[in-house]
Amino acid sequence: MNVLIVDDSPAISVRLEEMLLALPGVGRVTVVARASDVWRTIQMVPPDLVVVDIDMHSGSGIGVLQTLRSAPKQATTIVLTNDPTAQFRDRCLQAGADFFFDKSAEFERAVDVVAGFAWGRAAPSNHLPACWACFERLPIPAWMFDVDTLAFKAVNDAAVRRYGYAREEFLAMTVTDICSPFDASDLTDRIRRRRTGEMARALGAGQHHAKDGSIIHVEIAVTPFDRPGQRLDLVLAHDVGDRIRTGEALRASEARYRELFDSATDAIFTTDLDLNFTALNRAAEALTGYTNEQAKGLNIASIVTPETLEQAQGTLSDQWGGRVQSMFETEILARDGRRVPIEVIARLVSREGKPIGIQGTARDISDRKRLEQQLLQAHKMEAVGRLAGGIAHDFNNLLTVIVGVSQDMIERLPSDDPTRADAVQIFNAGGYAVDLTRQLLAFSRKQILAPKVLDLNAVTGQLAPVLRRLIGADVELVIRAAQDLGAVKADPGQLEQVIVNLVVNARDAMPQGGTLTVETSTAVLDASAAERPGLVRGHYVLLAISD
């Protein structure tokens, strides 16, 4: 039997080669380290059995399986892998694999299957005594049965131990006695099709029944073992129950991970080594506007804004240099065109010490950025307030002299003196300037509040000229003063500042111009309105500013 090993790991290929050459029936073992050399090799030495390490660095193991399937002579193919998931197993079997083994957990079982094939090849020759001893020592269940009657003709010790039947019980049974009804129903037809060449693959998966009624999940390999006057098949039954249970546990673990992945409030993403997205959770879908399927294969350059792309790529690429984790800020362009600032924490993901991609979390920091801007503006306003307070103090010192001297001039000049009118104007202007400095001091919080009883109509009337200058010519100012308005107790400067702020906000809301109304009225709060914190029912004065 010619065996081909396709593996670029010397440690594994040398170990396999030594084991195979020690088996009776193995004539030649060829080792190929590169996937690209497989086709040329099988043309020169057609193999009967191929062992493929699917996790090759030098090429695609799946590609090797496809190459073998197109070969003129069909060989039995055994796959070794570090990815034992059911999805990957099905992919390998669809590509042409006959057996599928977890390299780390089932290596010895793979060797046992190879030994069984070698034994079947060697038994009809002069190696029969050695092969019979090999059959008995096989650690996996093996038996021979008559193709025509389906009766057991020989079983090894491993079959006796695993199935629970004594050797004599086995030899009094047929293979249908241990098969599930589904597997037994077409057993004869499958044997016929295999013998006539209609069914190329001499293997299968199914369920067997042990003597105690327990179910044994198996993958079986069958090879003809005809003797003079007898048509026999040799069967190797590989117990895959542990693999199935491991697969089920892995699928359950993956489902739990997916549930946690999708229920996370932060956006979570994964990429390959080229920074192409491989998965998004629901939060990431909401953040980017792309579904998980739409994002697969997209490079981060597709959604990171050009201004921040170089920094993001550089930070993520730093992972290859051994950084365990990195955190950075960037900006993405969502599918609907929104620019979203995000904070990213990313780490390198490795498998068996080999980097395979990036996993990261991203958080929308739009609110934080907005608060930072507001805080910065508050700091600026605080600085402006301090400056205004300092200027107001100095200006107030000058006004004290101006107002005092002008008042003294008014008192000393006769009423018919032409300069007295000028002194009155200076005094009045100084009074207005004092009011302005008072507002500046109130703005800078350096003015001690002095509430007093005042008429709200008088305050709005005196402030009207200032408001008109503030709002500009394209906005009409309308002041509606209620009659018989009650008095209020408030600090005049603070009240004026509130009115100015509201008027400026209203003006900003009308960039094309409009009408701005300042209105006073009397309001009565009943018991329901007084339920609001800080309010008591009674009569109030209402100031309303609308645009």
XYZ file of C-alpha atoms in Angstrom:
547
model
C 0.000 0.000 0.000
C 1.338 3.415 -0.997
C 0.755 6.189 1.530
C 1.081 9.927 0.892
C 1.594 12.334 3.806
C 0.831 16.000 3.050
C 2.198 18.000 5.967
C 4.647 20.883 6.340
C 5.358 20.090 9.997
C 8.469 17.856 10.191
C 7.617 16.771 13.736
C 4.286 15.273 12.643
C 5.340 13.945 9.233
C 8.420 12.125 10.605
C 6.348 10.576 13.402
C 3.697 9.386 10.947
C 6.267 8.028 8.520
C 7.993 5.962 11.222
C 4.678 4.499 12.418
C 3.517 3.659 8.906
C 6.736 1.987 7.801
C 6.513 -0.310 10.826
C 3.121 -1.636 9.660
C 2.822 -4.763 7.511
C 1.275 -3.973 4.164
C 2.757 -0.489 3.846
C 5.107 -0.482 0.898
C 6.000 3.149 0.342
C 5.502 6.377 2.277
C 5.902 9.699 0.450
C 6.016 13.000 2.322
C 5.023 16.254 0.590
C 5.497 19.544 2.433
C 3.909 21.900 -0.106
C 0.331 21.824 -1.339
C 1.481 22.845 -4.814
C 3.499 19.593 -5.150
C 0.581 17.223 -4.477
C -0.695 16.876 -8.046
C 2.745 16.092 -9.494
C 3.387 13.546 -6.724
C 0.140 11.594 -7.169
C 0.804 11.413 -10.921
C 4.173 9.778 -10.249
C 3.119 7.489 -7.366
C -0.676 7.054 -7.102
C -1.434 6.616 -3.385
C -3.876 4.211 -1.798
C -4.113 6.281 1.379
C -3.479 10.002 1.973
C -2.982 11.705 5.342
C -3.480 15.491 5.095
C -2.648 18.077 7.736
C -5.403 20.565 6.936
C -3.717 23.366 8.937
C -0.815 23.813 6.538
C 1.096 27.097 6.361
C 2.310 26.440 2.825
C -1.101 26.224 1.190
C -4.745 25.326 1.537
C -5.506 21.918 3.002
C -9.007 22.160 1.519
C -7.359 22.741 -1.845
C -5.374 19.529 -1.397
C -8.599 17.587 -0.812
C -10.090 19.020 -3.991
C -6.944 18.074 -5.922
C -7.111 14.504 -4.610
C -10.776 14.218 -5.556
C -9.913 15.025 -9.180
C -7.152 12.362 -9.345
C -7.689 9.343 -11.661
C -7.207 6.899 -8.775
C -9.362 7.578 -5.738
C -7.479 7.192 -2.459
C -8.842 7.031 1.063
C -8.150 10.410 2.674
C -7.610 11.060 6.378
C -7.675 14.649 7.634
C -5.806 15.885 10.716
C -6.805 19.310 12.056
C -6.781 21.605 15.057
C -10.312 22.807 14.239
C -12.648 19.984 15.354
C -15.911 21.920 14.885
C -18.822 20.217 13.127
C -18.978 22.982 10.527
C -15.331 22.504 9.524
C -15.689 18.719 9.601
C -18.614 18.927 7.161
C -16.604 21.253 4.933
C -13.718 18.771 4.795
C -16.005 15.815 4.105
C -17.711 17.742 1.303
C -14.273 18.477 -0.175
C -13.510 14.747 -0.310
C -12.142 13.702 3.089
C -12.996 10.206 4.293
C -11.915 10.552 7.923
C -11.606 13.594 10.125
C -9.490 13.625 13.310
C -8.641 16.235 15.920
C -4.847 16.382 15.724
C -4.333 17.099 19.415
C -6.893 14.639 20.837
C -7.277 11.860 18.247
C -3.855 11.411 16.677
C -3.465 7.837 17.943
C -6.913 6.915 16.627
C -5.930 8.239 13.211
C -2.889 5.970 13.275
C -5.149 3.044 14.247
C -7.349 3.630 11.202
C -4.271 3.749 8.977
C -3.080 0.501 10.559
C -6.419 -1.118 9.823
C -6.205 -0.216 6.158
C -2.650 -1.503 6.005
C -3.706 -4.748 7.660
C -6.506 -5.237 5.160
C -4.060 -4.776 2.302
C -1.439 -7.079 3.760
C -3.615 -9.945 5.005
C -4.108 -11.748 1.655
C -0.333 -11.867 1.229
C 2.360 -13.769 3.086
C 2.141 -11.247 5.947
C -0.964 -12.988 7.345
C 0.412 -14.095 10.780
C 1.783 -10.647 11.533
C -1.393 -9.002 10.271
C -3.630 -11.220 12.377
C -1.656 -10.220 15.463
C -2.005 -6.592 14.405
C -5.783 -7.076 14.033
C -6.046 -8.412 17.571
C -3.975 -5.566 19.007
C -5.863 -2.757 17.287
C -7.135 -0.402 20.036
C -10.303 0.355 18.069
C -13.127 -2.148 17.441
C -12.625 -4.219 14.289
C -14.407 -7.206 12.805
C -14.883 -9.225 9.652
C -18.276 -10.251 8.343
C -19.634 -12.319 5.476
C -20.930 -10.011 2.737
C -23.652 -12.487 1.707
C -25.000 -13.528 5.137
C -23.856 -10.451 7.156
C -22.651 -12.889 9.856
C -19.670 -11.948 12.013
C -16.620 -14.096 11.229
C -14.021 -12.501 13.515
C -13.881 -9.722 16.106
C -10.945 -8.239 17.974
C -10.611 -7.649 21.703
C -11.399 -3.924 21.404
C -14.812 -4.758 19.889
C -15.553 -7.192 22.719
C -14.674 -4.580 25.333
C -16.537 -1.674 23.718
C -19.731 -3.455 22.682
C -20.009 -5.730 25.725
C -20.666 -8.962 23.809
C -18.502 -12.038 24.349
C -16.619 -13.249 21.283
C -18.947 -16.269 21.055
C -21.989 -13.967 21.139
C -20.581 -11.845 18.334
C -19.944 -14.914 16.169
C -23.580 -15.965 16.604
C -24.861 -12.536 15.426
C -25.064 -10.551 12.210
C -23.981 -6.943 11.751
C -27.640 -5.861 11.625
C -27.936 -6.877 15.289
C -25.700 -3.995 16.348
C -26.818 -1.432 13.748
C -29.637 1.030 14.284
C -32.788 0.190 12.268
C -32.060 3.108 9.936
C -28.500 1.939 9.226
C -29.531 -1.716 8.901
C -32.338 -0.992 6.423
C -30.047 -0.337 3.454
C -26.909 -2.148 4.594
C -27.156 -4.874 1.944
C -27.710 -2.318 -0.802
C -24.707 -0.257 0.314
C -22.513 -3.372 0.340
C -23.655 -4.223 -3.191
C -23.043 -0.695 -4.468
C -19.593 -0.588 -2.910
C -18.667 -3.974 -4.328
C -19.842 -2.995 -7.829
C -18.106 0.389 -7.696
C -21.297 2.466 -7.641
C -20.331 3.870 -4.235
C -16.677 4.855 -4.106
C -16.257 5.726 -0.462
C -15.810 2.668 1.743
C -16.806 4.391 4.917
C -19.723 5.932 6.710
C -21.119 7.228 9.954
C -23.870 5.724 12.017
C -25.103 4.446 15.347
C -24.421 1.047 16.861
C -25.986 -0.547 19.925
C -23.913 -2.027 22.732
C -25.153 -5.030 24.685
C -26.336 -2.806 27.547
C -28.500 -0.784 25.148
C -26.274 2.280 25.033
C -25.725 3.991 21.698
C -22.253 4.118 20.175
C -21.667 6.827 17.571
C -19.194 5.497 15.025
C -17.378 6.281 11.833
C -16.570 3.076 10.015
C -14.003 2.183 7.373
C -14.561 -0.890 5.233
C -12.077 -2.752 3.065
C -12.619 -6.041 1.167
C -10.996 -9.111 2.755
C -12.075 -11.897 0.419
C -10.796 -15.411 1.109
C -11.142 -18.517 -1.076
C -14.855 -19.320 -1.174
C -15.794 -16.348 1.045
C -16.575 -12.695 0.396
C -15.596 -10.871 3.557
C -15.383 -7.221 4.569
C -13.049 -5.865 7.213
C -14.616 -3.091 9.309
C -12.878 -0.594 11.570
C -15.334 1.195 13.884
C -14.026 4.497 15.174
C -15.978 5.606 18.273
C -16.682 9.331 17.752
C -18.929 9.765 20.784
C -16.381 11.934 22.562
C -16.016 14.079 19.470
C -19.780 14.468 19.153
C -20.134 15.367 22.810
C -17.221 17.773 22.509
C -18.806 19.262 19.415
C -22.144 19.652 21.170
C -20.432 21.283 24.142
C -18.508 23.529 21.767
C -21.691 24.511 19.934
C -23.393 25.249 23.257
C -20.380 27.312 24.293
C -20.442 29.144 20.967
C -24.171 29.818 21.414
C -23.553 31.240 24.894
C -20.697 33.342 23.550
C -22.887 34.568 20.686
C -25.648 35.468 23.142
C -23.196 37.433 25.294
C -21.625 38.891 22.151
C -24.960 40.125 20.827
C -26.385 41.290 24.168
C -23.379 43.498 25.012
C -24.248 47.195 25.150
C -20.872 48.159 23.685
C -20.191 47.552 20.013
C -17.967 44.472 19.532
C -16.221 43.621 16.271
C -13.626 41.196 14.951
C -11.326 41.531 11.938
C -8.792 39.385 10.157
C -5.114 40.306 9.923
C -5.834 42.571 6.937
C -8.346 44.516 9.078
C -11.355 43.178 7.155
C -14.413 42.769 9.378
C -15.382 39.189 10.201
C -18.173 39.806 12.750
C -20.277 42.582 14.302
C -22.599 42.285 17.277
C -26.011 43.981 17.391
C -24.650 47.093 19.109
C -22.005 47.413 16.383
C -24.713 47.023 13.741
C -26.664 49.880 15.342
C -23.524 52.023 15.618
C -22.331 51.563 12.026
C -25.623 51.013 10.223
C -24.251 47.822 8.622
C -25.615 44.354 9.343
C -23.199 41.600 10.275
C -23.488 40.074 6.802
C -23.035 43.439 5.062
C -19.917 44.193 7.104
C -18.163 40.865 6.475
C -15.246 41.475 4.153
C -15.392 45.266 4.484
C -12.080 46.837 5.421
C -12.006 49.359 8.261
C -10.932 51.923 5.650
C -14.519 51.743 4.354
C -16.002 53.223 7.513
C -13.226 55.121 9.318
C -13.114 58.778 8.255
C -10.085 59.740 6.127
C -8.927 62.212 8.783
C -8.523 59.488 11.417
C -7.835 56.424 9.225
C -4.037 56.557 9.354
C -4.017 56.761 13.156
C -6.523 53.890 13.483
C -4.596 51.637 11.084
C -1.310 52.440 12.794
C -2.652 51.733 16.272
C -4.221 48.426 15.227
C -1.062 47.399 13.362
C 0.907 47.974 16.571
C -0.733 44.759 17.802
C 1.592 42.760 15.535
C 4.484 44.206 17.537
C 3.317 42.432 20.660
C 1.111 45.020 22.329
C -1.448 43.164 24.420
C -4.118 45.845 24.134
C -4.490 49.340 22.728
C -7.022 52.108 23.258
C -7.581 55.019 20.912
C -10.201 57.431 19.635
C -11.273 57.659 16.018
C -14.269 58.686 13.949
C -16.387 56.492 11.705
C -18.717 57.283 8.861
C -21.939 55.330 9.461
C -23.839 53.887 6.529
C -26.397 56.725 6.709
C -23.640 59.349 6.484
C -23.413 60.215 10.183
C -19.989 60.971 11.598
C -19.671 59.184 14.922
C -16.715 59.687 17.277
C -15.846 56.411 19.012
C -13.429 55.070 21.585
C -11.895 51.708 20.633
C -10.200 49.092 22.795
C -8.576 46.399 20.642
C -6.492 43.300 21.261
C -4.747 40.715 19.144
C -6.437 37.296 18.889
C -4.157 34.275 18.492
C -4.684 30.564 18.033
C -1.903 28.215 19.101
C 0.442 31.188 19.308
C -0.311 32.334 15.756
C -2.114 35.700 15.278
C -5.420 35.309 13.446
C -7.076 38.699 13.828
C -8.255 41.572 16.010
C -11.123 41.744 18.493
C -12.257 45.135 19.699
C -14.977 47.036 21.495
C -16.161 50.455 20.398
C -18.223 53.004 22.293
C -20.042 56.034 20.906
C -18.510 59.049 22.664
C -20.657 61.726 20.993
C -22.234 62.700 24.331
C -18.852 62.805 26.027
C -17.424 64.981 23.265
C -20.409 67.299 23.563
C -19.957 67.546 27.333
C -16.250 68.202 26.866
C -17.086 71.046 24.488
C -19.602 72.426 26.964
C -17.040 72.194 29.747
C -14.464 73.943 27.570
C -16.996 76.665 26.782
C -17.777 76.973 30.484
C -14.079 77.435 31.224
C -13.899 80.076 28.511
C -16.933 81.861 29.928
C -15.421 81.676 33.393
C -12.264 83.318 32.051
C -14.345 85.958 30.275
C -16.282 86.520 33.487
C -13.119 87.057 35.472
C -11.834 89.475 32.853
C -15.174 91.294 32.769
C -15.193 91.522 36.551
C -11.720 93.028 36.601
C -12.591 95.547 33.893
C -15.870 96.427 35.612
C -14.091 97.152 38.886
C -11.595 99.461 37.200
C -14.308 101.105 35.124
C -16.483 101.533 38.208
C -13.693 103.473 39.898
C -13.623 105.893 36.951
C -17.411 106.201 36.942
C -17.428 107.069 40.623
C -15.376 110.155 39.811
C -17.435 111.033 36.701
C -20.817 110.638 38.408
C -19.658 112.397 41.569
C -18.191 115.403 39.768
C -21.184 115.732 37.403
C -23.597 115.581 40.349
C -21.574 118.270 42.152
C -21.671 120.465 39.009
C -25.456 120.106 38.747
C -25.897 121.154 42.349
C -23.576 124.220 42.003
C -24.694 125.515 38.595
C -27.785 127.769 38.400
C -30.749 126.402 36.518
C -30.336 128.879 33.668
C -26.662 128.100 33.118
C -26.260 126.568 29.605
C -23.570 124.168 30.846
C -25.931 122.673 33.440
C -27.710 120.657 30.739
C -24.374 119.157 29.696
C -23.672 118.209 33.302
C -27.088 116.491 33.515
C -26.307 114.476 30.355
C -22.951 113.446 31.810
C -24.665 112.401 35.061
C -27.353 110.357 33.248
C -24.792 108.685 30.982
C -22.740 107.852 34.042
C -25.819 106.258 35.601
C -26.327 104.062 32.547
C -22.644 103.115 32.661
C -22.993 102.190 36.336
C -25.868 99.869 35.408
C -23.689 98.238 32.736
C -20.840 97.671 35.160
C -23.313 96.211 37.625
C -24.416 93.712 34.980
C -20.809 92.828 34.222
C -20.149 92.258 37.908
C -23.275 90.111 38.170
C -22.094 88.112 35.121
C -18.746 87.523 36.777
C -20.486 86.615 40.080
C -18.592 89.392 41.858
C -21.642 91.567 42.419
C -23.511 90.980 45.671
C -27.175 90.422 44.776
C -29.474 93.121 46.118
C -33.133 92.157 45.564
C -35.629 95.011 45.773
C -39.280 95.641 44.970
C -39.660 96.707 41.335
C -42.120 97.023 38.478
C -41.466 94.427 35.759
C -43.035 96.698 33.132
C -40.556 99.447 34.026
C -37.622 97.037 33.742
C -38.647 95.807 30.277
C -39.367 99.362 29.131
C -35.953 100.646 30.209
C -34.248 97.633 28.624
C -36.068 97.925 25.273
C -33.444 100.165 23.556
C -30.678 97.747 24.511
C -32.714 94.773 23.249
C -33.369 96.430 19.880
C -29.672 96.945 19.349
C -29.065 93.284 20.269
C -31.585 91.694 17.902
C -30.810 93.798 14.813
C -33.000 95.401 12.198
C -34.417 92.180 10.665
C -36.204 91.213 13.895
C -39.179 93.247 15.125
C -39.357 93.724 18.903
C -42.862 93.872 20.412
C -43.316 94.651 24.119
C -46.732 93.924 25.634
C -47.070 95.272 29.147
C -50.057 94.151 31.238
C -52.060 96.708 33.189
C -52.262 96.581 36.990
C -49.216 94.298 37.130
C -48.142 93.427 40.642
C -44.706 94.268 42.007
C -41.942 91.664 42.315
C -38.861 91.465 44.493
C -35.726 90.670 42.493
C -32.220 91.889 41.767
C -32.532 94.300 38.816
C -29.224 93.329 37.255
C -29.995 89.603 37.430
C -33.463 90.115 35.996
C -32.087 92.179 33.127
C -29.460 89.490 32.461
C -32.159 86.790 32.277
C -34.177 88.881 29.802
C -31.103 89.574 27.642
C -30.161 85.847 27.561
C -33.672 84.769 26.548
C -33.863 87.462 23.856
C -30.476 86.447 22.405
C -31.565 82.768 22.279
C -34.806 83.751 20.542
C -32.910 85.899 18.036
C -30.567 83.003 17.209
C -33.609 80.826 16.476
C -34.719 83.282 13.734
C -31.774 83.604 11.301
C -34.153 84.867 8.569
C -35.760 87.483 10.806
C -39.204 87.597 12.439
C -41.062 88.962 15.427
C -39.840 88.740 19.014
C -42.380 89.419 21.750
C -41.639 90.357 25.374
C -44.858 90.092 27.382
C -45.822 90.561 31.018
C -49.029 89.294 32.626
C -50.556 88.110 35.877
C -50.869 84.357 36.537
C -52.665 82.358 39.205
C -51.297 78.933 40.161
C -53.848 76.467 41.494
C -53.223 73.399 43.628
C -52.315 71.141 40.655
C -49.681 73.553 39.338
C -48.311 73.989 42.828
C -47.413 70.276 42.935
C -44.207 71.129 41.096
C -41.178 71.367 43.407
C -40.531 74.879 44.723
C -43.927 76.308 43.790
C -46.826 77.302 46.005
C -50.239 78.270 44.742
C -51.164 81.932 44.559
C -50.776 85.050 42.385
C -47.656 85.428 40.240
C -46.203 87.847 37.702
C -45.428 86.126 34.379
C -42.684 87.194 31.982
C -42.900 85.475 28.564
C -40.524 85.854 25.634
C -41.585 84.222 22.363
C -40.392 84.213 18.764
